């Protein structure tokens, strides 16, 4: 493997060309900040981007949108946006799904760096990023994902929470919010303090959340999935058993801002965050190995099973994370150096119904990222960069089916733009080296791959923009895909409790190659905004978890396989202003929807795809009662998922109605807001087709949530 790392280091050498020792900050002769650092509207695009117009598809949820839309999980926050949905595993888990992709093909970032948890290891593991802390959330799809790794074929979700203040602030600003929800007796409190003194800026954030078992319409178990009527009777009725939880998250950060000499401005900062979370896996989902089937034990086994229906297992999560970040705005050919680094200690324990500790998962990981942009060369403008990841993963316990592994990955990328008259061309290239070592099993793999992208943006008349993009990505198989149960004999296969199935890895898996073509149109009129996206994603050697239809002692057997596959689909979003611009109120009508179709070579359907969805929203906003009033109603029609995948059950369609009403008022330097959210107002039974446990755990029923927020200072 050493020659690969040496060759990558050689390719990286241009990064240091424009950086002499004199250009870096020192501790002497530092003058106070005389201007803020350059602001990038879209943080997730390359460092040289200073405005949101890009040929790459990016969806941004700003702070105001998040105040109205943020939910308890990242997946729920993004759910129902075009092209985005959630892979829930009870209310404690909501992993984002992008265009039908989830798990390792969707990368979740916190301030530009990986979340460094084990959410991609299993569907029942929560993402450690908190949406209620977010200043903004940016979603990248298609070629834009090249900046953050070739494995993120589906997309990238970047949660920007300001833990390290990237802008200098004078004085003190405080925000606090309380939330309460009816469906699960949920309570949430969030507090944030930002301050600045001289060259220093500070940020402190804290969150507390707890919730009970959520209400659901009818039975938790899908009657079609019940083996016998007795099993259906044992499932919880009217609520989802063992789905309660609590979460605590605190972070503190500081940054030092400066301006001197050849460095126009910049900052360097550090933060520490502490996450403690405990939540239940919905009853009836988690599977345990049966140690005896003798006749004398049948009655006891039945009683134990009935007790587990109410109790189930819990996950006790802990993560400690340290982050470093800095920007240097340079005055020469190299105009901006942006760097980020993080170290995380993550662990969680599966707690059995008896209170005993079961399987323990741990991951110690460090990551770093650097981007360096150059000033325009004629009409060319761009950036180069690298990212590094070192991860040590371990699972210990009776239900540990993945051996301990070490992963080392290094990526180098370059992105360049050519700006013409009324058009723009973007080209990117990335080199990835990935080393996976499974010493306990005497196995491992090395991977070296190249990915690239090409995109064009052109003005079509006065009101329309069109873009066409292409990207080719290559992804190495993960440890779970290669080595799950690989060291165990068939009679000793370990059941994956989250999916209640035996998952078998495949050492013969090759790299996964994807070609993605995307066509996008965006129109901007005085009273109408519209966007349409069509995409075609072709895979060579697509890696998937195949339901073989076989069983071992009543447990389904799943096998990782690969073969060619095609994903195709589209998204649309239209916003129509119904009142003239000079009206004191804003009234808008929105139409939105998405569709994804995916199948393997030969016609077999890929499982856990979201259904076809179409929606309608009506929003009103006006200055009233000494403040500003906002109201929005949203109706979503999801079709039946008739292509659930081989040996999977279809999921019914549904109508979902949501509504939000809010009032904000400013008085004496303080800003008060009250927001009332109504979610699933029709109390529909929703079994999400993208969820592993849709047949055991439907989505929560009707929920009314009240949020009260106060902000003061500046």
XYZ file of C-alpha atoms in Angstrom:
714
model
C 0.000 0.000 0.000
C 2.924 2.361 0.609
C 3.465 3.230 -3.095
C -0.133 4.467 -3.309
C 0.306 6.902 -0.423
C 3.615 8.114 -1.810
C 2.092 8.773 -5.230
C -0.831 10.627 -3.669
C 1.534 12.802 -1.663
C 3.377 13.687 -4.848
C 0.154 14.719 -6.546
C -0.632 16.909 -3.535
C 2.549 18.974 -3.744
C 0.960 21.890 -5.705
C -1.075 22.768 -2.600
C 1.958 24.300 -0.883
C 3.253 26.349 -3.822
C 1.589 29.595 -2.783
C 2.220 29.263 0.959
C 5.464 30.609 2.306
C 6.220 30.784 6.040
C 5.807 34.562 5.907
C 2.213 34.232 4.693
C 1.037 32.233 7.695
C -0.295 33.878 10.876
C 1.982 34.453 13.854
C 1.338 35.418 17.460
C 3.049 38.800 17.172
C 1.856 42.123 15.764
C -1.746 40.993 15.390
C -4.104 43.901 14.782
C -7.839 43.943 15.576
C -10.214 42.749 12.926
C -11.101 45.530 10.514
C -13.422 43.525 8.260
C -15.257 40.199 8.421
C -14.030 37.241 6.402
C -15.507 36.676 2.993
C -18.970 35.141 3.197
C -19.856 32.172 1.036
C -23.546 31.867 0.399
C -23.331 28.137 -0.195
C -20.748 26.686 2.162
C -20.808 23.168 0.734
C -19.577 24.098 -2.736
C -15.878 24.603 -3.365
C -13.934 27.274 -1.477
C -13.752 29.622 -4.472
C -17.536 29.909 -4.767
C -18.794 33.254 -3.541
C -22.378 33.065 -4.757
C -25.049 30.415 -4.973
C -25.219 30.224 -8.758
C -23.571 26.974 -9.717
C -24.177 24.290 -12.278
C -24.112 21.750 -9.461
C -27.476 20.854 -7.839
C -27.626 22.228 -4.297
C -30.674 22.540 -2.007
C -30.376 25.019 0.873
C -32.550 25.248 3.987
C -31.747 28.605 5.591
C -32.274 29.612 9.210
C -35.821 30.938 8.722
C -36.904 27.792 6.888
C -35.421 25.595 9.602
C -37.310 27.447 12.328
C -40.501 26.278 10.631
C -39.369 22.896 9.373
C -36.737 21.446 11.730
C -37.753 18.173 13.394
C -36.248 15.792 15.934
C -34.179 13.873 13.361
C -32.284 14.879 10.260
C -34.353 12.570 8.046
C -37.644 14.026 9.315
C -36.331 17.560 8.778
C -35.599 16.843 5.115
C -38.519 14.473 4.531
C -41.047 15.468 1.855
C -38.685 17.866 0.075
C -38.316 16.934 -3.604
C -35.862 14.057 -3.926
C -35.448 13.686 -0.150
C -37.058 11.293 2.316
C -36.325 9.525 5.599
C -35.368 5.956 6.529
C -36.904 5.874 9.991
C -36.230 3.216 12.592
C -38.634 4.540 15.194
C -38.712 8.187 16.338
C -35.124 8.066 17.605
C -33.657 7.375 14.153
C -34.219 9.196 10.876
C -31.462 8.715 8.331
C -31.750 10.857 5.182
C -32.557 9.196 1.857
C -31.562 10.980 -1.364
C -33.074 9.799 -4.641
C -33.552 6.307 -3.218
C -30.008 6.024 -1.829
C -29.206 5.616 1.847
C -26.510 4.208 4.125
C -22.927 4.490 2.797
C -24.073 6.214 -0.420
C -25.350 9.250 1.544
C -22.710 11.139 3.479
C -23.806 13.262 6.455
C -21.464 16.112 7.345
C -21.206 18.492 10.244
C -19.625 21.771 9.157
C -18.027 20.092 6.152
C -16.637 17.031 7.966
C -18.114 13.519 8.390
C -20.373 12.888 11.372
C -17.947 10.143 12.525
C -20.672 7.957 14.028
C -21.787 4.465 12.946
C -25.064 5.454 11.275
C -23.980 3.961 7.933
C -23.170 0.668 9.688
C -26.808 -0.165 10.440
C -30.286 1.207 9.863
C -31.026 1.368 13.616
C -28.075 3.659 14.400
C -28.980 7.340 14.665
C -27.079 10.142 12.962
C -25.249 12.163 15.623
C -25.866 15.531 13.914
C -28.533 17.751 15.495
C -30.861 19.659 13.092
C -32.143 22.030 15.805
C -28.603 23.444 16.151
C -28.370 24.156 12.429
C -27.925 27.636 10.974
C -28.480 26.035 7.581
C -28.593 22.616 5.940
C -27.221 22.114 2.451
C -27.950 19.048 0.325
C -25.723 18.210 -2.629
C -26.763 15.773 -5.327
C -25.234 14.537 -8.540
C -21.764 15.816 -9.504
C -21.525 18.146 -6.484
C -20.815 15.161 -4.247
C -17.381 14.733 -5.819
C -16.028 17.352 -3.399
C -16.749 15.131 -0.395
C -15.879 11.656 -1.588
C -16.600 9.276 -4.410
C -18.575 7.027 -2.030
C -21.310 9.662 -1.641
C -22.966 8.625 -4.895
C -26.457 9.399 -3.617
C -25.687 12.766 -2.105
C -24.253 14.809 0.743
C -26.090 16.487 3.634
C -24.031 19.222 5.308
C -25.386 20.584 8.609
C -23.805 23.954 9.443
C -24.253 24.773 13.130
C -21.730 27.538 13.876
C -20.079 25.569 16.692
C -16.848 27.340 15.702
C -17.786 30.995 14.982
C -16.639 31.740 11.428
C -17.603 35.409 11.724
C -16.567 37.932 14.327
C -19.271 39.267 16.619
C -19.483 42.282 18.924
C -21.515 41.963 22.099
C -23.720 39.082 23.225
C -26.609 37.339 21.458
C -28.827 34.759 23.141
C -31.535 32.482 21.717
C -33.671 29.967 23.599
C -36.477 27.709 22.381
C -38.957 25.358 24.049
C -40.952 22.704 22.169
C -43.700 20.342 23.190
C -45.436 17.667 21.099
C -48.655 15.739 21.703
C -48.009 12.503 19.793
C -45.244 11.392 22.169
C -45.470 13.844 25.105
C -42.172 15.173 23.776
C -40.262 18.010 25.384
C -37.327 19.833 23.830
C -35.300 22.810 25.012
C -32.540 24.490 23.006
C -30.306 27.366 24.101
C -27.548 29.223 22.302
C -25.190 32.004 23.369
C -22.869 33.866 21.001
C -20.498 36.600 22.069
C -17.404 38.468 20.989
C -14.694 40.487 22.669
C -11.798 42.006 20.758
C -10.545 39.431 18.296
C -12.325 36.545 20.029
C -15.715 35.004 19.320
C -17.535 32.386 21.412
C -20.416 29.965 20.897
C -22.196 27.805 23.493
C -25.126 25.527 22.606
C -27.196 23.074 24.633
C -30.112 20.747 23.843
C -32.351 18.544 25.977
C -35.004 16.281 24.444
C -37.128 13.448 25.725
C -40.140 11.643 24.333
C -42.481 8.775 25.219
C -43.849 5.983 23.027
C -45.580 7.763 20.109
C -49.235 7.284 19.255
C -50.026 5.442 16.023
C -53.323 4.608 14.324
C -54.133 0.933 14.808
C -51.658 -1.896 15.211
C -47.890 -1.555 15.028
C -47.578 -4.821 13.075
C -48.633 -4.967 9.449
C -51.276 -7.751 9.222
C -49.689 -8.917 5.953
C -46.422 -9.543 7.819
C -47.984 -11.534 10.662
C -47.285 -15.264 10.573
C -50.313 -16.021 12.729
C -53.177 -14.093 14.430
C -51.539 -14.516 17.836
C -48.519 -12.516 16.682
C -50.806 -9.692 15.575
C -52.584 -9.697 18.935
C -49.265 -9.377 20.773
C -48.251 -6.239 18.854
C -48.899 -2.853 20.444
C -52.214 -1.195 19.613
C -52.543 2.582 19.312
C -48.928 3.260 20.228
C -45.437 2.135 19.245
C -43.998 0.191 22.177
C -40.418 0.730 23.357
C -39.892 3.739 21.079
C -39.279 6.351 23.791
C -35.960 8.075 24.394
C -33.967 11.045 25.528
C -31.050 13.037 24.141
C -28.561 15.533 25.578
C -26.125 17.546 23.470
C -23.795 20.378 24.470
C -21.106 22.165 22.519
C -18.714 25.012 23.242
C -16.516 26.735 20.686
C -14.266 29.722 20.258
C -12.362 31.358 17.408
C -9.694 34.023 17.026
C -10.070 36.463 14.111
C -7.158 38.429 12.742
C -5.901 40.624 9.917
C -2.289 41.453 9.145
C 0.350 41.595 6.425
C -0.088 39.391 3.392
C -3.098 37.745 5.018
C -6.095 39.994 4.442
C -8.170 38.319 7.142
C -8.834 34.972 8.712
C -9.703 32.990 11.782
C -8.737 29.866 13.654
C -11.071 28.116 16.077
C -11.795 25.036 18.163
C -14.949 23.393 19.544
C -15.924 20.481 21.763
C -19.272 18.675 21.713
C -20.742 16.052 23.993
C -23.665 13.810 22.957
C -25.536 11.392 25.217
C -28.601 9.666 23.801
C -30.734 6.702 24.804
C -33.619 5.379 22.725
C -35.575 2.188 22.255
C -35.785 -0.020 19.196
C -39.537 -0.462 18.527
C -40.852 -3.651 20.081
C -41.069 -6.664 17.785
C -38.153 -5.549 15.603
C -35.003 -6.706 17.333
C -34.203 -10.404 16.985
C -32.434 -12.556 19.558
C -30.837 -15.931 19.083
C -32.889 -18.806 20.472
C -30.791 -21.168 22.562
C -33.296 -23.955 22.992
C -36.429 -25.239 21.321
C -37.250 -28.198 23.507
C -40.896 -28.729 24.305
C -40.352 -27.927 27.979
C -39.113 -24.468 27.099
C -41.849 -23.446 24.670
C -44.101 -21.820 27.279
C -41.229 -19.889 28.836
C -40.007 -18.786 25.415
C -43.501 -17.538 24.561
C -43.712 -15.525 27.805
C -40.263 -14.073 27.187
C -41.282 -13.085 23.660
C -44.439 -11.366 24.932
C -42.405 -9.412 27.487
C -39.959 -8.302 24.823
C -42.867 -6.984 22.769
C -43.316 -4.354 25.489
C -39.692 -3.916 26.574
C -37.330 -4.548 23.678
C -33.740 -3.335 23.590
C -32.341 0.160 23.935
C -29.314 1.911 22.471
C -27.203 3.988 24.846
C -25.061 6.350 22.769
C -22.126 8.520 23.710
C -19.959 10.682 21.453
C -17.184 13.097 22.352
C -15.935 15.212 19.476
C -13.260 17.884 19.050
C -13.176 20.148 15.959
C -10.640 22.577 14.561
C -11.297 25.037 11.751
C -9.703 28.018 10.047
C -9.848 30.283 7.024
C -6.982 32.361 5.663
C -7.884 34.993 3.061
C -4.626 35.578 1.211
C -3.647 38.505 -0.944
C -1.770 36.743 -3.727
C -2.427 34.144 -6.376
C -3.802 31.775 -3.736
C -6.760 33.694 -2.364
C -8.321 31.411 0.256
C -7.046 28.540 2.374
C -9.842 26.724 4.215
C -9.077 23.832 6.561
C -11.105 21.664 8.929
C -10.182 18.773 11.252
C -12.011 16.638 13.812
C -11.448 13.773 16.226
C -14.310 11.685 17.623
C -14.752 8.957 20.232
C -18.076 7.247 19.627
C -19.629 4.249 21.370
C -23.027 2.749 21.981
C -24.275 -0.236 23.920
C -27.319 -2.352 23.188
C -29.136 -2.781 26.504
C -31.214 -5.947 26.744
C -34.742 -6.012 28.293
C -33.190 -7.522 31.428
C -30.908 -4.486 31.776
C -27.819 -6.445 30.801
C -25.357 -4.930 28.360
C -25.345 -6.637 24.973
C -23.310 -5.806 21.886
C -21.108 -2.725 22.150
C -20.115 -0.692 19.085
C -17.236 1.767 19.154
C -15.511 3.962 16.625
C -12.515 6.208 17.157
C -11.987 8.375 14.104
C -10.093 11.432 12.938
C -10.582 13.390 9.753
C -9.139 16.463 8.080
C -9.985 18.525 5.035
C -8.150 21.305 3.207
C -9.198 23.477 0.269
C -7.093 26.088 -1.493
C -8.625 28.378 -4.116
C -6.763 30.515 -6.613
C -7.586 33.897 -8.098
C -8.911 33.999 -11.679
C -6.578 33.002 -14.491
C -8.293 34.694 -17.384
C -11.756 33.177 -17.199
C -10.683 30.185 -15.140
C -11.263 30.062 -11.398
C -10.981 27.043 -9.132
C -9.751 25.181 -6.086
C -7.737 22.133 -5.139
C -7.985 20.166 -1.928
C -7.574 16.979 0.009
C -9.326 15.071 2.749
C -8.146 12.305 5.059
C -9.956 9.803 7.262
C -8.636 7.303 9.816
C -11.218 5.120 11.520
C -10.999 2.198 13.964
C -14.286 0.284 14.320
C -15.126 -2.506 16.742
C -18.249 -4.460 17.690
C -18.073 -6.767 20.718
C -20.841 -9.069 21.923
C -22.960 -12.072 21.021
C -24.687 -10.246 18.144
C -21.540 -8.731 16.634
C -21.619 -9.951 13.045
C -19.016 -7.527 11.608
C -15.362 -8.064 12.613
C -13.220 -5.177 13.927
C -11.708 -3.126 11.135
C -9.387 -0.225 10.437
C -9.985 2.121 7.544
C -7.592 4.705 6.108
C -8.712 6.894 3.217
C -7.103 9.789 1.367
C -8.718 11.829 -1.391
C -7.363 14.619 -3.581
C -9.607 16.745 -5.784
C -9.527 19.701 -8.124
C -12.457 21.775 -9.387
C -12.184 24.477 -12.062
C -14.749 26.872 -13.574
C -14.659 28.644 -16.916
C -16.903 31.715 -17.037
C -18.163 32.665 -20.470
C -20.692 35.268 -21.576
C -23.994 33.857 -20.384
C -22.603 30.404 -19.706
C -20.326 28.580 -17.297
C -18.407 25.313 -17.426
C -17.332 23.336 -14.342
C -14.952 20.370 -14.345
C -13.767 18.255 -11.424
C -11.369 15.379 -10.883
C -10.790 13.290 -7.754
C -8.295 10.570 -6.783
C -9.156 8.282 -3.848
C -7.074 5.702 -2.019
C -8.814 3.465 0.498
C -7.213 0.850 2.750
C -9.390 -1.559 4.765
C -7.749 -3.879 7.291
C -9.633 -6.658 9.115
C -6.759 -8.152 11.086
C -8.858 -10.466 13.267
C -10.087 -12.271 10.173
C -6.745 -12.044 8.378
C -8.374 -10.045 5.593
C -8.157 -6.626 4.005
C -8.349 -4.699 0.767
C -6.677 -1.759 -0.968
C -8.418 0.468 -3.463
C -7.297 3.271 -5.766
C -9.883 4.999 -7.950
C -10.445 8.090 -10.063
C -13.712 10.011 -10.287
C -14.628 12.986 -12.436
C -17.413 15.415 -13.249
C -18.303 17.878 -15.985
C -21.163 20.376 -15.815
C -22.400 23.325 -17.847
C -24.702 26.220 -16.957
C -26.244 28.461 -19.610
C -28.666 31.372 -19.678
C -31.770 30.556 -21.722
C -33.313 33.898 -22.500
C -33.935 36.388 -19.734
C -35.651 34.176 -17.187
C -34.305 30.637 -17.505
C -31.119 28.810 -16.612
C -30.311 25.372 -17.920
C -27.635 22.981 -16.740
C -26.377 19.617 -17.881
C -23.971 17.616 -15.746
C -22.188 14.302 -15.819
C -20.243 12.563 -13.073
C -18.471 9.248 -12.830
C -17.776 7.900 -9.335
C -16.146 4.767 -7.991
C -16.794 3.388 -4.515
C -14.985 0.690 -2.551
C -17.106 -1.852 -0.674
C -17.476 -1.260 3.076
C -16.470 -3.674 5.827
C -20.135 -4.600 6.360
C -20.597 -5.411 2.685
C -17.448 -7.504 2.498
C -17.086 -9.229 5.838
C -20.466 -9.575 7.597
C -20.532 -13.119 9.044
C -17.681 -14.050 6.730
C -15.664 -15.767 9.492
C -18.648 -17.746 10.816
C -19.717 -21.199 9.701
C -23.283 -21.491 8.327
C -24.590 -22.986 11.571
C -23.011 -20.156 13.574
C -24.209 -17.180 11.516
C -25.082 -14.226 13.722
C -28.411 -12.500 13.219
C -28.367 -8.739 12.691
C -30.857 -7.604 15.288
C -31.793 -4.372 13.515
C -33.117 -6.132 10.433
C -34.032 -9.416 12.184
C -32.107 -11.199 9.435
C -28.809 -12.936 8.785
C -26.597 -10.726 6.615
C -23.762 -12.355 4.702
C -20.829 -10.389 3.339
C -19.133 -11.059 0.045
C -15.344 -10.927 -0.215
C -15.531 -11.059 -4.007
C -17.175 -7.619 -4.254
C -15.469 -5.322 -6.733
C -15.509 -1.559 -6.738
C -18.830 0.055 -7.592
C -18.872 2.416 -10.565
C -21.603 4.967 -11.222
C -22.287 7.268 -14.194
C -24.773 10.018 -13.391
C -26.289 12.378 -15.974
C -28.506 15.226 -14.806
C -30.525 17.839 -16.684
C -31.896 20.812 -14.770
C -33.938 23.888 -15.672
C -34.574 26.821 -13.372
C -36.972 29.656 -14.190
C -37.244 32.987 -12.379
C -40.096 35.359 -13.193
C -41.502 38.206 -11.158
C -44.202 36.049 -9.616
C -43.221 32.498 -10.615
C -40.165 30.413 -9.733
C -39.816 26.894 -11.089
C -37.248 24.128 -11.115
C -37.248 20.797 -12.937
C -34.579 18.110 -12.626
C -34.247 14.842 -14.546
C -31.500 12.317 -13.808
C -30.211 8.973 -15.034
C -27.781 6.994 -12.865
C -26.221 3.827 -14.288
C -24.195 1.489 -12.059
C -21.681 -1.138 -12.977
C -21.459 -3.734 -10.199
C -24.071 -2.100 -7.944
C -23.733 -3.471 -4.381
C -27.002 -4.375 -2.698
C -28.379 -6.561 0.079
C -30.381 -9.320 -1.592
C -33.212 -11.130 0.149
C -32.490 -14.725 -0.867
C -35.851 -16.041 0.335
C -34.018 -18.701 2.390
C -34.300 -19.031 6.155
C -32.181 -20.507 8.930
C -34.191 -21.489 12.016
C -36.922 -19.137 10.871
C -34.536 -16.193 10.287
C -34.346 -14.722 6.741
C -30.959 -14.893 5.032
C -29.731 -11.803 3.159
C -26.655 -11.791 0.940
C -24.594 -8.858 -0.377
C -24.386 -9.102 -4.143
C -23.607 -6.857 -7.074
C -24.729 -6.479 -10.646
C -25.529 -3.631 -13.055
C -28.386 -1.337 -12.018
C -30.139 1.801 -13.230
C -31.719 4.627 -11.210
C -33.783 7.209 -13.046
C -36.183 9.857 -11.887
C -37.095 13.483 -11.620
C -38.075 16.280 -9.250
C -40.049 19.470 -9.707
C -40.798 22.494 -7.553
C -42.965 25.446 -8.624
C -43.715 28.532 -6.508
C -46.375 31.016 -7.670
C -46.910 34.381 -5.972
C -50.661 34.991 -6.050
C -50.523 38.662 -4.980
C -48.729 41.579 -6.676
C -45.350 42.704 -5.352
C -46.776 45.916 -3.828
C -49.329 44.001 -1.756
C -48.878 44.177 2.057
C -49.162 40.388 2.196
C -47.495 37.483 0.445
C -49.620 34.556 -0.684
C -47.968 31.762 -2.622
C -49.031 28.473 -4.125
C -46.494 25.694 -4.464
C -46.462 22.461 -6.462
C -43.767 19.869 -5.873
C -43.033 16.209 -6.383
C -40.506 13.504 -7.149
C -40.177 10.056 -8.655
C -37.421 7.457 -8.623
C -37.363 4.112 -10.401
C -34.522 1.660 -9.890
C -33.979 -1.879 -11.034
C -31.200 -4.400 -11.374
C -30.012 -5.843 -14.643
C -32.665 -8.370 -15.580
C -35.586 -6.353 -14.219
C -35.549 -7.083 -10.466
C -36.560 -4.103 -8.322
C -34.173 -2.497 -5.844
C -35.787 -2.536 -2.373
C -36.642 0.331 -0.001
C -37.235 3.013 -2.612
C -39.515 5.950 -1.759
C -42.796 6.026 -3.692
C -43.887 8.527 -6.307
C -44.953 11.714 -4.499
C -46.820 14.866 -5.478
C -47.634 17.770 -3.213
C -49.400 21.083 -2.887
C -48.624 23.891 -0.446
C -50.238 27.255 0.278
C -48.307 29.866 2.286
C -49.343 33.296 3.596
C -47.208 35.934 5.287
C -48.124 39.466 6.447
C -47.192 42.150 8.955
C -49.989 41.997 11.527
C -50.672 42.553 15.240
C -47.423 44.430 15.752
C -45.341 41.635 14.245
C -45.287 39.162 11.378
C -47.724 36.294 10.903
C -46.966 33.206 8.841
C -49.180 30.271 7.898
C -48.610 27.306 5.595
C -50.633 24.240 4.670
C -49.070 21.279 2.901
C -50.718 18.247 1.322
C -48.681 15.285 0.121
C -49.962 12.365 -1.914
C -47.678 9.321 -1.864
C -48.481 6.475 -4.232
C -48.431 2.820 -3.289
C -44.968 1.319 -3.633
C -45.795 -1.591 -5.912
C -42.142 -2.443 -6.590
C -40.823 -3.219 -3.083
C -38.056 -5.579 -4.179
C -37.749 -9.341 -4.276
C -39.333 -11.136 -1.279
C -40.487 -7.791 0.191
C -44.037 -6.595 0.910
C -45.497 -3.573 -0.929
C -46.390 -0.482 1.089
C -49.691 1.384 0.820
C -49.987 4.917 -0.453
C -51.163 7.709 1.808
C -52.323 11.313 2.029
C -50.422 13.465 4.518
C -51.590 16.918 5.628
C -49.281 19.240 7.576
C -49.853 22.825 8.673
C -47.819 25.542 10.402
C -48.938 28.851 11.952
C -46.464 31.306 13.459
C -46.253 34.808 14.887
C -43.061 36.809 15.442
C -42.827 40.151 17.233
C -39.864 42.380 18.121
C -39.910 44.590 21.205
C -37.165 46.411 23.120
C -34.354 44.592 21.363
C -35.948 41.195 21.840
C -37.571 38.956 19.256
C -40.353 36.626 20.334
C -41.892 33.919 18.178
C -44.570 31.279 18.677
C -45.066 28.506 16.127
C -47.729 25.822 16.041
C -47.005 22.774 13.887
C -49.572 20.193 12.875
C -48.048 17.025 11.419
C -50.009 14.182 9.833
C -53.247 15.929 10.730
C -55.318 13.239 9.038
C -53.841 10.603 11.394
C -52.880 8.461 8.401
C -51.184 5.119 8.918
C -47.922 5.652 7.069
C -45.521 2.782 6.502
C -42.519 4.354 4.827
C -41.294 2.176 1.957
C -37.690 3.353 2.579
C -37.698 1.996 6.156
C -36.317 -1.429 7.100
C -39.012 -1.828 9.769
C -42.057 -0.427 7.989
C -44.018 -3.628 8.675
C -43.303 -3.480 12.420
C -43.269 0.279 13.071
C -45.433 2.802 11.195
C -44.741 6.515 11.376
C -46.277 8.516 14.285
C -49.905 9.578 14.029
C -51.417 13.044 14.410
C -49.072 15.434 16.193
C -49.487 19.018 17.398
C -46.222 20.709 18.310
C -45.821 24.131 19.931
C -42.496 25.986 19.743
C -41.753 29.172 21.730
C -38.562 31.092 20.965
C -36.896 34.257 22.262
C -33.812 36.026 20.880
C -32.022 39.119 22.143
C -28.699 40.848 21.718
C -26.829 41.313 18.483
